[in-house]
Coordinates of N, CA and C in Angstrom, one line a residue:
Chain A
M1 N 10.6 -39.0 -26.7 CA 9.1 -38.5 -26.5 C 9.3 -36.9 -26.5
K2 N 8.2 -36.2 -27.1 CA 8.2 -34.8 -27.2 C 8.2 -34.3 -25.8
Q3 N 8.8 -33.0 -25.6 CA 8.9 -32.3 -24.2 C 7.5 -32.0 -23.8
S4 N 6.6 -31.6 -24.7 CA 5.2 -31.3 -24.2 C 4.4 -32.4 -23.6
K5 N 4.7 -33.7 -24.3 CA 4.0 -34.8 -23.9 C 4.6 -35.3 -22.6
L6 N 5.9 -35.2 -22.4 CA 6.6 -35.7 -21.1 C 6.1 -34.8 -20.1
K7 N 6.1 -33.6 -20.3 CA 5.7 -32.5 -19.3 C 4.2 -33.0 -18.7
A8 N 3.3 -33.2 -19.7 CA 1.9 -33.6 -19.4 C 1.9 -34.8 -18.6
L9 N 2.7 -35.7 -19.0 CA 2.7 -37.1 -18.3 C 3.3 -36.9 -17.0
I10 N 4.3 -36.2 -16.7 CA 4.9 -35.9 -15.4 C 3.8 -35.3 -14.5
E11 N 3.0 -34.4 -15.0 CA 2.0 -33.7 -14.2 C 1.0 -34.5 -13.9
L12 N 0.7 -35.7 -14.7 CA -0.5 -36.6 -14.5 C 0.0 -37.7 -13.8
A13 N 1.3 -37.9 -13.3 CA 1.7 -39.1 -12.7 C 0.9 -39.1 -11.3
F14 N 0.7 -40.3 -10.7 CA 0.0 -40.3 -9.5 C 1.1 -40.2 -8.2
T15 N 2.3 -40.4 -8.5 CA 3.3 -40.3 -7.4 C 4.5 -39.7 -7.9
A16 N 5.3 -39.1 -7.1 CA 6.6 -38.5 -7.5 C 7.6 -39.6 -8.1
E17 N 7.4 -40.8 -7.4 CA 8.3 -42.0 -8.0 C 7.9 -42.3 -9.4
E18 N 6.6 -42.3 -9.8 CA 6.2 -42.5 -11.1 C 6.7 -41.5 -12.1
A19 N 6.8 -40.2 -11.5 CA 7.3 -39.2 -12.4 C 8.7 -39.2 -12.5
D20 N 9.5 -39.7 -11.5 CA 10.9 -39.9 -11.6 C 11.2 -40.9 -12.7
C21 N 10.4 -42.0 -12.7 CA 10.6 -43.1 -13.7 C 10.6 -42.5 -15.0
L22 N 9.6 -41.6 -15.4 CA 9.4 -41.1 -16.6 C 10.5 -40.3 -17.1
I23 N 11.1 -39.5 -16.1 CA 12.2 -38.6 -16.3 C 13.5 -39.5 -16.7
M24 N 13.7 -40.6 -15.9 CA 14.9 -41.3 -16.3 C 14.8 -42.2 -17.5
A25 N 13.4 -42.6 -17.8 CA 13.4 -43.3 -19.1 C 13.4 -42.4 -20.4
N26 N 13.1 -41.1 -20.2 CA 12.9 -40.2 -21.3 C 14.0 -39.1 -21.5
T27 N 14.9 -39.0 -20.5 CA 15.9 -38.0 -20.7 C 17.2 -38.7 -20.3
T28 N 18.3 -37.9 -20.4 CA 19.6 -38.4 -20.1 C 20.0 -38.1 -18.8
C29 N 19.2 -37.5 -18.0 CA 19.3 -37.1 -16.6 C 19.6 -38.4 -15.8
S30 N 20.5 -38.3 -15.0 CA 20.8 -39.5 -14.0 C 21.0 -39.1 -12.6
S31 N 21.7 -38.0 -12.4 CA 22.0 -37.6 -11.0 C 20.9 -36.7 -10.5
P32 N 20.7 -36.5 -9.2 CA 19.7 -35.7 -8.7 C 19.8 -34.3 -9.2
R33 N 21.0 -33.7 -9.3 CA 21.2 -32.3 -9.9 C 20.7 -32.2 -11.3
D34 N 21.0 -33.2 -12.1 CA 20.6 -33.2 -13.4 C 19.1 -33.3 -13.5
K35 N 18.4 -34.0 -12.8 CA 17.0 -34.2 -12.7 C 16.4 -33.0 -12.2
F36 N 16.9 -32.4 -11.2 CA 16.5 -31.2 -10.6 C 16.4 -30.0 -11.7
N37 N 17.6 -29.8 -12.3 CA 17.7 -28.8 -13.4 C 16.8 -29.0 -14.4
F38 N 16.4 -30.3 -14.7 CA 15.5 -30.5 -15.9 C 14.1 -30.1 -15.4
I39 N 13.7 -30.4 -14.3 CA 12.2 -30.0 -13.9 C 12.2 -28.6 -13.6
N40 N 13.4 -27.9 -13.2 CA 13.4 -26.5 -12.9 C 13.3 -25.7 -14.2
E41 N 13.7 -26.3 -15.3 CA 13.7 -25.7 -16.6 C 12.1 -25.8 -17.0
M42 N 11.6 -27.0 -16.8 CA 10.3 -27.4 -17.4 C 9.1 -26.8 -16.7
F43 N 9.1 -26.7 -15.4 CA 8.0 -26.2 -14.5 C 8.3 -25.0 -13.8
D44 N 7.2 -24.4 -13.4 CA 7.2 -23.2 -12.6 C 7.1 -23.5 -11.1
F45 N 8.1 -23.4 -10.5 CA 8.1 -23.5 -9.0 C 9.2 -22.6 -8.3
T46 N 8.9 -22.4 -7.1 CA 9.9 -21.6 -6.3 C 10.2 -22.0 -4.9
I47 N 11.3 -22.3 -4.7 CA 11.6 -22.7 -3.3 C 11.7 -21.6 -2.4
I48 N 10.6 -21.5 -1.4 CA 10.6 -20.4 -0.5 C 11.6 -20.6 0.7
G49 N 11.6 -21.8 1.2 CA 12.4 -22.2 2.4 C 13.1 -23.6 2.3
R50 N 14.2 -23.6 2.9 CA 14.8 -24.9 2.9 C 15.7 -24.9 4.2
T51 N 15.6 -26.0 5.0 CA 16.2 -26.0 6.3 C 17.7 -26.3 6.1
E52 N 18.0 -27.0 5.2 CA 19.5 -27.4 4.9 C 19.7 -27.7 3.4
E53 N 20.9 -27.4 2.8 CA 21.0 -27.7 1.5 C 21.1 -29.2 1.1
D54 N 20.4 -29.7 0.2 CA 20.4 -31.1 -0.2 C 19.6 -31.1 -1.5
I55 N 20.4 -31.3 -2.7 CA 19.8 -31.2 -3.9 C 18.7 -32.4 -4.2
E56 N 19.1 -33.5 -3.6 CA 18.1 -34.6 -3.8 C 16.8 -34.3 -3.0
A57 N 16.9 -33.7 -1.9 CA 15.6 -33.2 -1.2 C 14.7 -32.2 -2.0
D58 N 15.7 -31.3 -2.6 CA 15.1 -30.2 -3.4 C 14.2 -30.9 -4.6
Y59 N 14.9 -31.9 -5.2 CA 14.2 -32.6 -6.4 C 13.0 -33.3 -6.0
W60 N 13.0 -34.1 -4.9 CA 11.8 -34.9 -4.5 C 10.7 -34.0 -4.0
C61 N 11.1 -33.0 -3.3 CA 10.1 -32.2 -2.8 C 9.4 -31.4 -4.1
A62 N 10.2 -30.9 -4.8 CA 9.6 -30.1 -6.1 C 8.8 -31.1 -7.0
L63 N 9.4 -32.2 -7.2 CA 8.6 -33.2 -8.1 C 7.4 -33.7 -7.4
T64 N 7.3 -33.9 -6.0 CA 6.1 -34.2 -5.3 C 5.0 -32.9 -5.4
A65 N 5.4 -31.7 -5.2 CA 4.6 -30.6 -5.4 C 4.0 -30.5 -6.8
I66 N 4.7 -30.8 -7.8 CA 4.2 -30.7 -9.2 C 3.2 -31.8 -9.4
V67 N 3.6 -32.9 -9.0 CA 2.6 -34.1 -9.2 C 1.3 -33.8 -8.4
K68 N 1.4 -33.3 -7.2 CA 0.2 -33.1 -6.4 C -0.7 -31.9 -6.8
D69 N -0.1 -31.0 -7.6 CA -0.7 -29.7 -8.0 C -2.0 -29.9 -8.7
K70 N -2.1 -31.0 -9.4 CA -3.5 -31.2 -10.2 C -4.7 -31.4 -9.4
W71 N -4.4 -31.9 -8.1 CA -5.5 -32.1 -7.1 C -5.9 -30.7 -6.4
R72 N -5.0 -29.7 -6.6 CA -5.0 -28.6 -5.7 C -5.3 -27.3 -6.3
K73 N -6.0 -27.3 -7.6 CA -6.4 -26.1 -8.2 C -7.8 -25.6 -7.9
Chain B
M1 N -35.9 -43.3 7.4 CA -34.5 -43.2 7.0 C -33.7 -43.8 8.1
T2 N -32.8 -44.8 7.6 CA -31.9 -45.4 8.5 C -30.5 -44.7 8.7
I3 N -30.1 -44.5 9.8 CA -28.7 -43.8 10.0 C -27.8 -45.1 10.3
N4 N -26.7 -45.1 9.5 CA -25.7 -46.0 9.7 C -24.6 -45.5 10.7
I5 N -24.8 -45.8 12.0 CA -24.0 -45.3 13.1 C -22.6 -45.9 12.8
D6 N -22.4 -47.2 12.4 CA -21.1 -47.8 12.4 C -20.4 -47.1 11.2
A7 N -21.0 -46.7 10.1 CA -20.3 -46.1 9.0 C -19.8 -44.7 9.4
I8 N -20.7 -44.0 10.1 CA -20.4 -42.7 10.6 C -19.1 -42.8 11.6
E9 N -19.3 -43.7 12.4 CA -18.2 -43.8 13.4 C -16.9 -44.3 12.7
S10 N -16.9 -45.1 11.8 CA -15.7 -45.5 10.9 C -15.1 -44.3 10.3
E11 N -15.9 -43.4 9.7 CA -15.5 -42.2 8.9 C -14.8 -41.2 9.9
A12 N -15.4 -41.0 11.1 CA -15.0 -40.2 12.2 C -13.5 -40.7 12.7
R13 N -13.4 -42.1 12.8 CA -12.1 -42.5 13.2 C -11.0 -42.4 12.2
K14 N -11.5 -42.6 10.9 CA -10.5 -42.4 9.8 C -10.0 -40.9 9.8
L15 N -10.8 -40.0 10.1 CA -10.5 -38.6 10.0 C -9.7 -38.4 11.3
N16 N -9.9 -38.9 12.4 CA -9.1 -38.6 13.6 C -7.7 -39.2 13.4
E17 N -7.6 -40.5 12.9 CA -6.4 -41.0 12.5 C -5.5 -40.2 11.6
L18 N -6.1 -39.7 10.6 CA -5.3 -38.8 9.7 C -5.0 -37.6 10.2
S19 N -5.9 -37.0 11.1 CA -5.6 -35.7 11.7 C -4.3 -35.8 12.6
S20 N -4.3 -37.0 13.3 CA -3.1 -37.1 14.2 C -1.8 -37.2 13.6
Q21 N -1.9 -37.3 12.2 CA -0.6 -37.4 11.5 C 0.0 -35.9 11.2
Y22 N -0.7 -34.9 11.6 CA -0.4 -33.6 11.2 C -0.1 -32.7 12.4
Y23 N 0.8 -31.9 12.3 CA 1.2 -31.0 13.5 C 0.9 -29.5 13.3
L24 N 0.9 -28.7 14.3 CA 0.7 -27.3 14.2 C -0.4 -26.9 13.3
S25 N -1.5 -27.7 13.2 CA -2.5 -27.4 12.3 C -3.2 -26.0 12.5
H26 N -3.2 -25.6 13.6 CA -3.8 -24.3 13.9 C -3.0 -23.2 13.4
A27 N -1.6 -23.3 13.5 CA -0.8 -22.4 13.0 C -0.8 -22.4 11.5
V28 N -1.0 -23.5 10.8 CA -1.1 -23.6 9.3 C -2.4 -22.9 8.9
I29 N -3.5 -23.1 9.6 CA -4.8 -22.4 9.2 C -4.6 -21.0 9.4
G30 N -4.0 -20.6 10.6 CA -3.7 -19.2 10.8 C -2.9 -18.6 9.7
C31 N -1.9 -19.3 9.3 CA -0.9 -18.7 8.3 C -1.7 -18.5 6.9
E32 N -2.7 -19.5 6.7 CA -3.5 -19.2 5.4 C -4.3 -18.0 5.5
K33 N -4.8 -17.7 6.7 CA -5.6 -16.6 7.0 C -4.9 -15.3 6.8
M34 N -3.6 -15.4 7.3 CA -2.7 -14.2 7.1 C -2.5 -13.9 5.7
L35 N -2.3 -14.9 4.9 CA -2.0 -14.8 3.5 C -3.3 -14.1 2.9
E36 N -4.5 -14.6 3.2 CA -5.7 -14.0 2.7 C -5.9 -12.6 3.1
K37 N -5.5 -12.2 4.3 CA -5.5 -10.7 4.6 C -4.6 -9.9 3.9
K38 N -3.5 -10.5 3.7 CA -2.4 -9.7 2.9 C -3.0 -9.5 1.4
L39 N -3.6 -10.5 0.9 CA -4.1 -10.4 -0.6 C -5.2 -9.4 -0.5
E40 N -6.1 -9.4 0.6 CA -7.2 -8.5 0.7 C -6.5 -7.0 0.7
E41 N -5.6 -6.9 1.5 CA -5.1 -5.4 1.6 C -4.5 -5.1 0.3
A42 N -3.8 -5.9 -0.3 CA -3.1 -5.6 -1.6 C -4.0 -5.4 -2.8
S43 N -5.2 -6.0 -2.7 CA -6.1 -6.0 -3.9 C -7.3 -5.1 -3.7
K44 N -7.4 -4.4 -2.5 CA -8.5 -3.5 -2.1 C -8.8 -2.5 -3.2
Q45 N -7.8 -1.8 -3.6 CA -8.0 -0.7 -4.6 C -8.4 -1.2 -5.9
Q46 N -7.8 -2.4 -6.3 CA -8.3 -3.1 -7.5 C -9.8 -3.4 -7.5
V47 N -10.2 -4.1 -6.4 CA -11.5 -4.5 -6.2 C -12.5 -3.1 -6.3
E48 N -12.0 -2.1 -5.6 CA -12.8 -0.9 -5.6 C -13.0 -0.4 -7.1
R49 N -11.9 -0.5 -7.8 CA -12.0 0.0 -9.2 C -13.0 -0.9 -10.1
I50 N -12.9 -2.3 -9.8 CA -13.7 -3.2 -10.7 C -15.2 -2.9 -10.2
K51 N -15.4 -2.8 -8.9 CA -16.7 -2.5 -8.4 C -17.4 -1.2 -9.1
K52 N -16.6 -0.2 -9.1 CA -17.0 1.1 -9.7 C -17.3 0.9 -11.1
A53 N -16.4 0.2 -11.8 CA -16.6 0.1 -13.3 C -17.9 -0.7 -13.6
I54 N -18.1 -1.6 -12.7 CA -19.4 -2.6 -13.0 C -20.6 -1.8 -12.7
E55 N -20.6 -1.0 -11.6 CA -21.7 -0.1 -11.3 C -22.0 0.9 -12.4
E56 N -21.0 1.4 -13.1 CA -21.2 2.4 -14.0 C -21.5 2.0 -15.5
T57 N -21.2 0.6 -15.8 CA -21.5 0.1 -17.2 C -22.8 -0.5 -17.2
E58 N -23.3 -0.6 -18.5 CA -24.6 -1.3 -18.9 C -24.2 -2.4 -19.9
D59 N -22.9 -2.5 -20.1 CA -22.4 -3.4 -21.3 C -22.2 -4.8 -20.6
D60 N -22.9 -5.7 -21.1 CA -22.7 -7.1 -20.5 C -21.3 -7.7 -20.8
E61 N -20.9 -7.3 -21.9 CA -19.5 -7.9 -22.2 C -18.4 -7.3 -21.3
M62 N -18.7 -6.1 -21.0 CA -17.6 -5.3 -20.0 C -17.8 -5.9 -18.6
V63 N -19.1 -6.3 -18.2 CA -19.3 -6.8 -16.9 C -18.7 -8.2 -16.9
E64 N -18.7 -9.0 -17.9 CA -18.0 -10.2 -18.1 C -16.6 -10.1 -17.8
K65 N -15.9 -9.1 -18.7 CA -14.5 -9.0 -18.7 C -14.2 -8.5 -17.2
L66 N -14.9 -7.6 -16.4 CA -14.5 -7.2 -15.2 C -14.6 -8.4 -14.2
S67 N -15.5 -9.2 -14.4 CA -15.8 -10.3 -13.5 C -14.7 -11.3 -13.6
A68 N -14.1 -11.4 -14.8 CA -12.9 -12.4 -15.1 C -11.7 -11.7 -14.4
E69 N -11.7 -10.5 -14.4 CA -10.6 -9.7 -13.6 C -10.6 -10.0 -12.2
M70 N -11.8 -10.1 -11.7 CA -12.1 -10.2 -10.3 C -11.6 -11.7 -9.9
S71 N -12.0 -12.6 -10.7 CA -11.7 -14.0 -10.6 C -10.1 -14.2 -10.5
Q72 N -9.5 -13.4 -11.4 CA -8.0 -13.6 -11.4 C -7.4 -13.2 -10.0
I73 N -8.0 -12.1 -9.4 CA -7.6 -11.8 -8.0 C -7.7 -12.8 -7.1
N74 N -8.8 -13.6 -7.1 CA -9.0 -14.8 -6.2 C -8.0 -15.9 -6.5
R75 N -7.6 -16.0 -7.7 CA -6.6 -17.0 -8.1 C -5.2 -16.8 -7.5
N76 N -5.0 -15.5 -7.1 CA -3.9 -15.0 -6.4 C -3.7 -15.5 -5.0
R77 N -4.8 -16.1 -4.5 CA -4.8 -16.6 -3.2 C -3.9 -17.8 -3.0
A78 N -3.1 -17.8 -2.0 CA -2.3 -18.9 -1.8 C -2.9 -19.9 -0.9
H79 N -2.6 -21.2 -1.0 CA -3.2 -22.2 -0.1 C -1.9 -23.1 0.3
I80 N -2.0 -23.5 1.5 CA -0.9 -24.3 2.1 C -1.3 -25.8 2.1
F81 N -0.3 -26.6 1.8 CA -0.5 -28.1 1.8 C 0.8 -28.6 2.5
V82 N 0.6 -29.8 3.3 CA 1.6 -30.5 3.9 C 1.9 -31.8 3.3
D83 N 3.0 -32.1 3.0 CA 3.3 -33.4 2.3 C 4.4 -34.1 3.0
Y84 N 4.3 -35.4 3.2 CA 5.3 -36.2 3.8 C 5.9 -37.0 2.5
I85 N 7.4 -36.8 2.5 CA 8.1 -37.2 1.3 C 9.0 -38.4 1.6
N86 N 9.0 -39.4 0.7 CA 10.0 -40.5 0.9 C 11.4 -40.0 0.4
F87 N 12.3 -40.8 0.6 CA 13.8 -40.4 0.1 C 14.2 -39.1 0.7
M88 N 13.9 -38.7 1.8 CA 14.2 -37.3 2.2 C 14.9 -37.4 3.7
P89 N 16.1 -36.7 3.7 CA 16.8 -36.7 5.1 C 15.9 -35.8 6.0
T90 N 16.4 -35.7 7.2 CA 15.6 -34.9 8.2 C 15.7 -33.3 7.9
C91 N 15.2 -32.9 6.8 CA 15.1 -31.5 6.5 C 13.7 -31.2 5.9
A92 N 13.4 -29.9 5.7 CA 12.2 -29.5 5.1 C 12.3 -28.6 4.0
R93 N 11.2 -28.3 3.2 CA 11.2 -27.3 2.1 C 9.8 -26.7 2.3
A94 N 9.7 -25.5 1.7 CA 8.5 -24.8 1.3 C 8.6 -24.5 -0.1
I95 N 7.6 -25.1 -1.0 CA 7.8 -24.9 -2.4 C 6.4 -24.3 -2.9
M96 N 6.6 -23.3 -3.7 CA 5.4 -22.7 -4.4 C 5.3 -23.1 -5.8
T97 N 4.1 -23.6 -6.1 CA 3.7 -24.0 -7.5 C 2.3 -23.5 -7.7
N98 N 2.0 -22.7 -8.9 CA 0.8 -22.3 -9.1 C 0.0 -21.6 -7.8
N99 N 0.7 -20.8 -7.0 CA 0.2 -20.3 -5.8 C -0.2 -21.4 -4.8
N100 N 0.2 -22.6 -5.0 CA 0.1 -23.5 -3.9 C 1.3 -23.6 -3.1
I101 N 1.3 -23.5 -1.9 CA 2.5 -23.6 -1.1 C 2.5 -25.1 -0.3
S102 N 3.6 -25.9 -0.9 CA 3.7 -27.2 -0.4 C 4.7 -27.2 0.7
I103 N 4.4 -27.5 2.0 CA 5.5 -27.7 3.0 C 5.8 -29.2 2.9
S104 N 7.1 -29.5 2.6 CA 7.5 -30.9 2.4 C 8.3 -31.4 3.8
L105 N 7.8 -32.5 4.4 CA 8.4 -33.0 5.5 C 8.9 -34.4 5.3
P106 N 9.9 -34.9 6.0 CA 10.4 -36.3 5.8 C 9.6 -37.2 6.4
K107 N 9.1 -38.3 5.5 CA 8.3 -39.3 5.9 C 8.9 -40.2 7.0
C108 N 10.2 -40.3 7.1 CA 11.0 -41.1 8.0 C 10.6 -40.6 9.5
L109 N 10.4 -39.3 9.6 CA 10.1 -38.7 10.8 C 8.7 -38.9 11.3
Q110 N 7.8 -39.0 10.2 CA 6.4 -39.2 10.5 C 6.2 -40.7 11.0
E111 N 7.1 -41.6 10.6 CA 7.0 -43.0 10.9 C 7.7 -43.2 12.3
D112 N 8.4 -42.2 12.7 CA 9.3 -42.5 13.9 C 8.7 -41.7 15.1
S113 N 7.6 -42.2 15.5 CA 6.8 -41.5 16.6 C 7.4 -41.7 18.0
G114 N 8.4 -42.8 18.1 CA 8.8 -43.1 19.4 C 10.1 -42.3 19.8
T115 N 10.8 -41.8 19.0 CA 12.1 -41.2 19.3 C 12.1 -39.6 19.0
G116 N 11.1 -39.0 19.3 CA 11.1 -37.6 19.1 C 10.9 -37.1 17.7
G117 N 10.3 -37.9 16.9 CA 9.9 -37.6 15.5 C 8.9 -36.4 15.4
A118 N 7.9 -36.4 16.3 CA 6.9 -35.5 16.2 C 7.4 -34.1 16.7
K119 N 8.4 -34.2 17.6 CA 9.1 -32.9 18.0 C 9.8 -32.3 16.9
Q120 N 10.5 -33.1 16.2 CA 11.4 -32.6 15.0 C 10.5 -32.1 13.9
L121 N 9.4 -32.9 13.7 CA 8.4 -32.4 12.7 C 7.9 -31.0 13.0
R122 N 7.6 -30.8 14.2 CA 7.0 -29.6 14.7 C 8.0 -28.5 14.4
K123 N 9.2 -28.7 14.8 CA 10.3 -27.6 14.5 C 10.4 -27.4 13.0
L124 N 10.5 -28.4 12.3 CA 10.6 -28.2 10.8 C 9.5 -27.5 10.1
L125 N 8.4 -27.8 10.6 CA 7.0 -27.2 10.1 C 7.1 -25.7 10.5
A126 N 7.4 -25.4 11.8 CA 7.4 -24.1 12.3 C 8.4 -23.3 11.5
H127 N 9.5 -23.8 11.2 CA 10.6 -23.2 10.4 C 10.0 -22.8 9.1
E128 N 9.4 -23.7 8.5 CA 8.8 -23.4 7.1 C 7.6 -22.4 7.0
I129 N 6.8 -22.4 8.1 CA 5.7 -21.5 8.2 C 6.4 -20.1 8.5
G130 N 7.4 -20.0 9.1 CA 8.2 -18.8 9.3 C 8.5 -18.1 8.0
H131 N 9.1 -19.0 7.1 CA 9.3 -18.6 5.7 C 8.1 -18.0 5.0
I132 N 7.0 -18.6 5.1 CA 5.8 -18.3 4.5 C 5.4 -16.9 5.0
V133 N 5.3 -16.8 6.4 CA 4.7 -15.6 7.0 C 5.8 -14.4 6.7
L134 N 7.1 -14.7 6.7 CA 8.1 -13.6 6.6 C 8.6 -13.3 5.3
H135 N 8.5 -14.3 4.4 CA 9.2 -14.1 3.1 C 8.4 -14.3 1.9
T136 N 7.2 -14.6 2.0 CA 6.4 -15.0 0.6 C 6.1 -13.7 0.0
D137 N 6.0 -12.5 0.6 CA 5.5 -11.3 -0.1 C 6.3 -11.2 -1.5
K138 N 7.6 -11.3 -1.5 CA 8.3 -11.1 -2.6 C 8.0 -12.2 -3.7
V139 N 7.6 -13.4 -3.2 CA 7.4 -14.3 -4.3 C 6.0 -14.2 -4.7
L140 N 5.0 -13.9 -3.9 CA 3.7 -13.7 -4.4 C 3.5 -12.5 -5.3
S141 N 4.4 -11.4 -5.0 CA 4.2 -10.3 -5.9 C 5.0 -10.2 -7.1
N142 N 6.0 -11.0 -7.3 CA 6.8 -11.0 -8.6 C 6.2 -11.9 -9.5
N143 N 6.5 -11.5 -10.9 CA 6.0 -12.4 -11.9 C 7.3 -13.0 -12.6
S144 N 7.9 -13.9 -11.7 CA 9.1 -14.5 -12.2 C 8.8 -15.5 -13.4
P145 N 9.8 -15.5 -14.4 CA 9.7 -16.3 -15.5 C 9.7 -17.8 -15.3
R146 N 9.1 -18.8 -16.1 CA 9.0 -20.2 -15.9 C 10.4 -20.7 -15.4
G147 N 10.3 -21.6 -14.5 CA 11.4 -22.2 -14.0 C 12.4 -21.5 -13.0
T148 N 11.9 -20.3 -12.7 CA 12.7 -19.5 -11.8 C 12.8 -20.1 -10.4
L149 N 14.0 -20.2 -9.7 CA 14.2 -20.8 -8.6 C 14.6 -19.7 -7.7
T150 N 13.8 -19.4 -6.4 CA 14.4 -18.5 -5.5 C 14.8 -19.3 -4.4
L151 N 16.1 -19.1 -4.0 CA 16.7 -19.7 -2.7 C 16.7 -18.7 -1.5
T152 N 16.5 -19.2 -0.4 CA 16.5 -18.2 0.7 C 18.0 -18.0 1.1
D153 N 18.2 -16.9 1.7 CA 19.6 -16.5 2.1 C 19.8 -16.8 3.5
D154 N 21.0 -16.7 4.0 CA 21.4 -17.0 5.4 C 20.6 -16.3 6.4
T155 N 20.4 -14.9 6.2 CA 19.5 -14.1 7.0 C 18.1 -14.6 7.2
E156 N 17.6 -15.0 6.0 CA 16.1 -15.4 6.1 C 16.2 -16.8 6.9
E157 N 17.1 -17.6 6.8 CA 17.1 -18.9 7.5 C 17.2 -18.6 9.0
I158 N 18.0 -17.6 9.5 CA 18.1 -17.2 10.9 C 16.7 -16.6 11.3
E159 N 16.1 -15.8 10.4 CA 14.8 -15.3 10.8 C 13.7 -16.3 11.0
A160 N 13.6 -17.3 10.0 CA 12.7 -18.5 10.0 C 13.0 -19.3 11.4
D161 N 14.3 -19.5 11.8 CA 14.6 -20.3 12.9 C 14.0 -19.6 14.2
Q162 N 14.3 -18.2 14.2 CA 13.7 -17.4 15.3 C 12.2 -17.4 15.4
F163 N 11.6 -17.3 14.2 CA 10.1 -17.4 14.2 C 9.7 -18.8 14.8
A164 N 10.4 -19.8 14.4 CA 9.9 -21.2 14.7 C 10.0 -21.2 16.2
K165 N 11.1 -20.8 16.8 CA 11.2 -20.8 18.3 C 10.1 -20.1 19.1
I166 N 9.8 -18.9 18.5 CA 8.7 -18.2 19.2 C 7.3 -18.8 19.0
I167 N 7.1 -19.3 17.7 CA 5.7 -19.8 17.6 C 5.6 -21.1 18.3
L168 N 6.6 -21.9 18.4 CA 6.5 -23.2 19.2 C 6.3 -22.9 20.8
D169 N 7.0 -21.8 21.2 CA 6.8 -21.4 22.6 C 5.3 -20.9 22.8
L170 N 4.9 -20.2 22.0 CA 3.5 -19.6 22.0 C 2.4 -20.7 22.1
R171 N 2.6 -21.7 21.1 CA 1.6 -22.6 21.0 C 1.6 -23.6 22.3
C172 N 2.9 -23.8 22.7 CA 3.1 -24.6 23.9 C 2.4 -23.9 25.1
E173 N 2.5 -22.6 25.2 CA 1.9 -21.8 26.4 C 0.4 -21.9 26.1
H174 N -0.1 -22.0 24.9 CA -1.5 -22.0 24.7 C -2.1 -23.3 25.2
Y175 N -1.4 -24.3 24.8 CA -1.8 -25.8 25.2 C -1.8 -25.9 26.8
K176 N -0.7 -25.3 27.4 CA -0.6 -25.4 28.9 C -1.8 -24.7 29.5
K177 N -2.1 -23.4 29.1 CA -3.2 -22.7 29.5 C -4.5 -23.4 29.5
A178 N -4.7 -24.0 28.3 CA -5.9 -24.9 28.1 C -6.1 -26.0 29.0
L179 N -4.8 -26.6 29.4 CA -4.9 -27.8 30.2 C -5.2 -27.3 31.7
E180 N -4.5 -26.1 32.2 CA -4.7 -25.7 33.4 C -6.1 -25.2 33.8
S181 N -6.7 -24.6 32.6 CA -8.1 -24.0 32.9 C -9.1 -25.1 32.5
R182 N -8.5 -26.2 32.2 CA -9.5 -27.4 31.8 C -10.5 -27.0 30.6
S183 N -10.0 -26.0 29.9 CA -10.9 -25.5 28.8 C -11.0 -26.5 27.6
Y184 N -10.1 -27.6 27.7 CA -10.2 -28.7 26.7 C -11.5 -29.5 26.9
E185 N -12.2 -29.2 28.1 CA -13.6 -29.9 28.2 C -14.5 -29.3 27.2
N186 N -14.2 -28.0 26.7 CA -15.2 -27.3 25.9 C -15.2 -28.1 24.4
Y187 N -14.1 -28.9 24.1 CA -14.0 -29.6 22.9 C -15.1 -30.7 22.7
Q188 N -15.7 -31.1 23.9 CA -16.7 -32.1 23.8 C -18.1 -31.5 23.6

């Protein structure tokens, strides 16, 4: 799948879980770090605060923020 | 006209139930207000310039262009949202996307109302509010390229912890005073 199409479908997903399935099915990313690096490369987001280091938490929080962003403009 | 009291009550109950899932809501609203004030102060000169230019021109196209510039200032206003996240250990994040700040909290704590879940959620939320109040200036003002990730450093974590402790104490004091003075009766 083209990157632009994948990006649009991730943004239009209703849940972070749905977006995660798209990433798993259309990229070679498997670990939370790979998936985090992938979305970090594709989307604009900034982590302002984190109470403790956990790449999986970074991934799910960022993905949720991306997915919910369409309702918040 | 018939008023459906049951439907109104049902909506009020739904709202009440949803409201009880969120904590420190006054602090979140206050934090948004602080961000608005910061934007207002930072953009005052720009607004003055646009206002003067609109006053001086008779060119419709120019007015349109300047109005668009004005809308751009408004788009810089940050809004805060609170999300509960699945698959998350007991930690929190504050993430900015398109000037929306999402505070992410663990869903497992939201469901854990019996064993101090609410207390932990308040602590985590207060910590992230601390980051927003103390450390967002640099994020809001920079034009970082796509995909840029800014991580907080140790000093900022200590500052956010300290902020959380103080704001939680202050809110607690506020509730105590309200109870003592029975001012909660004013809510009715």
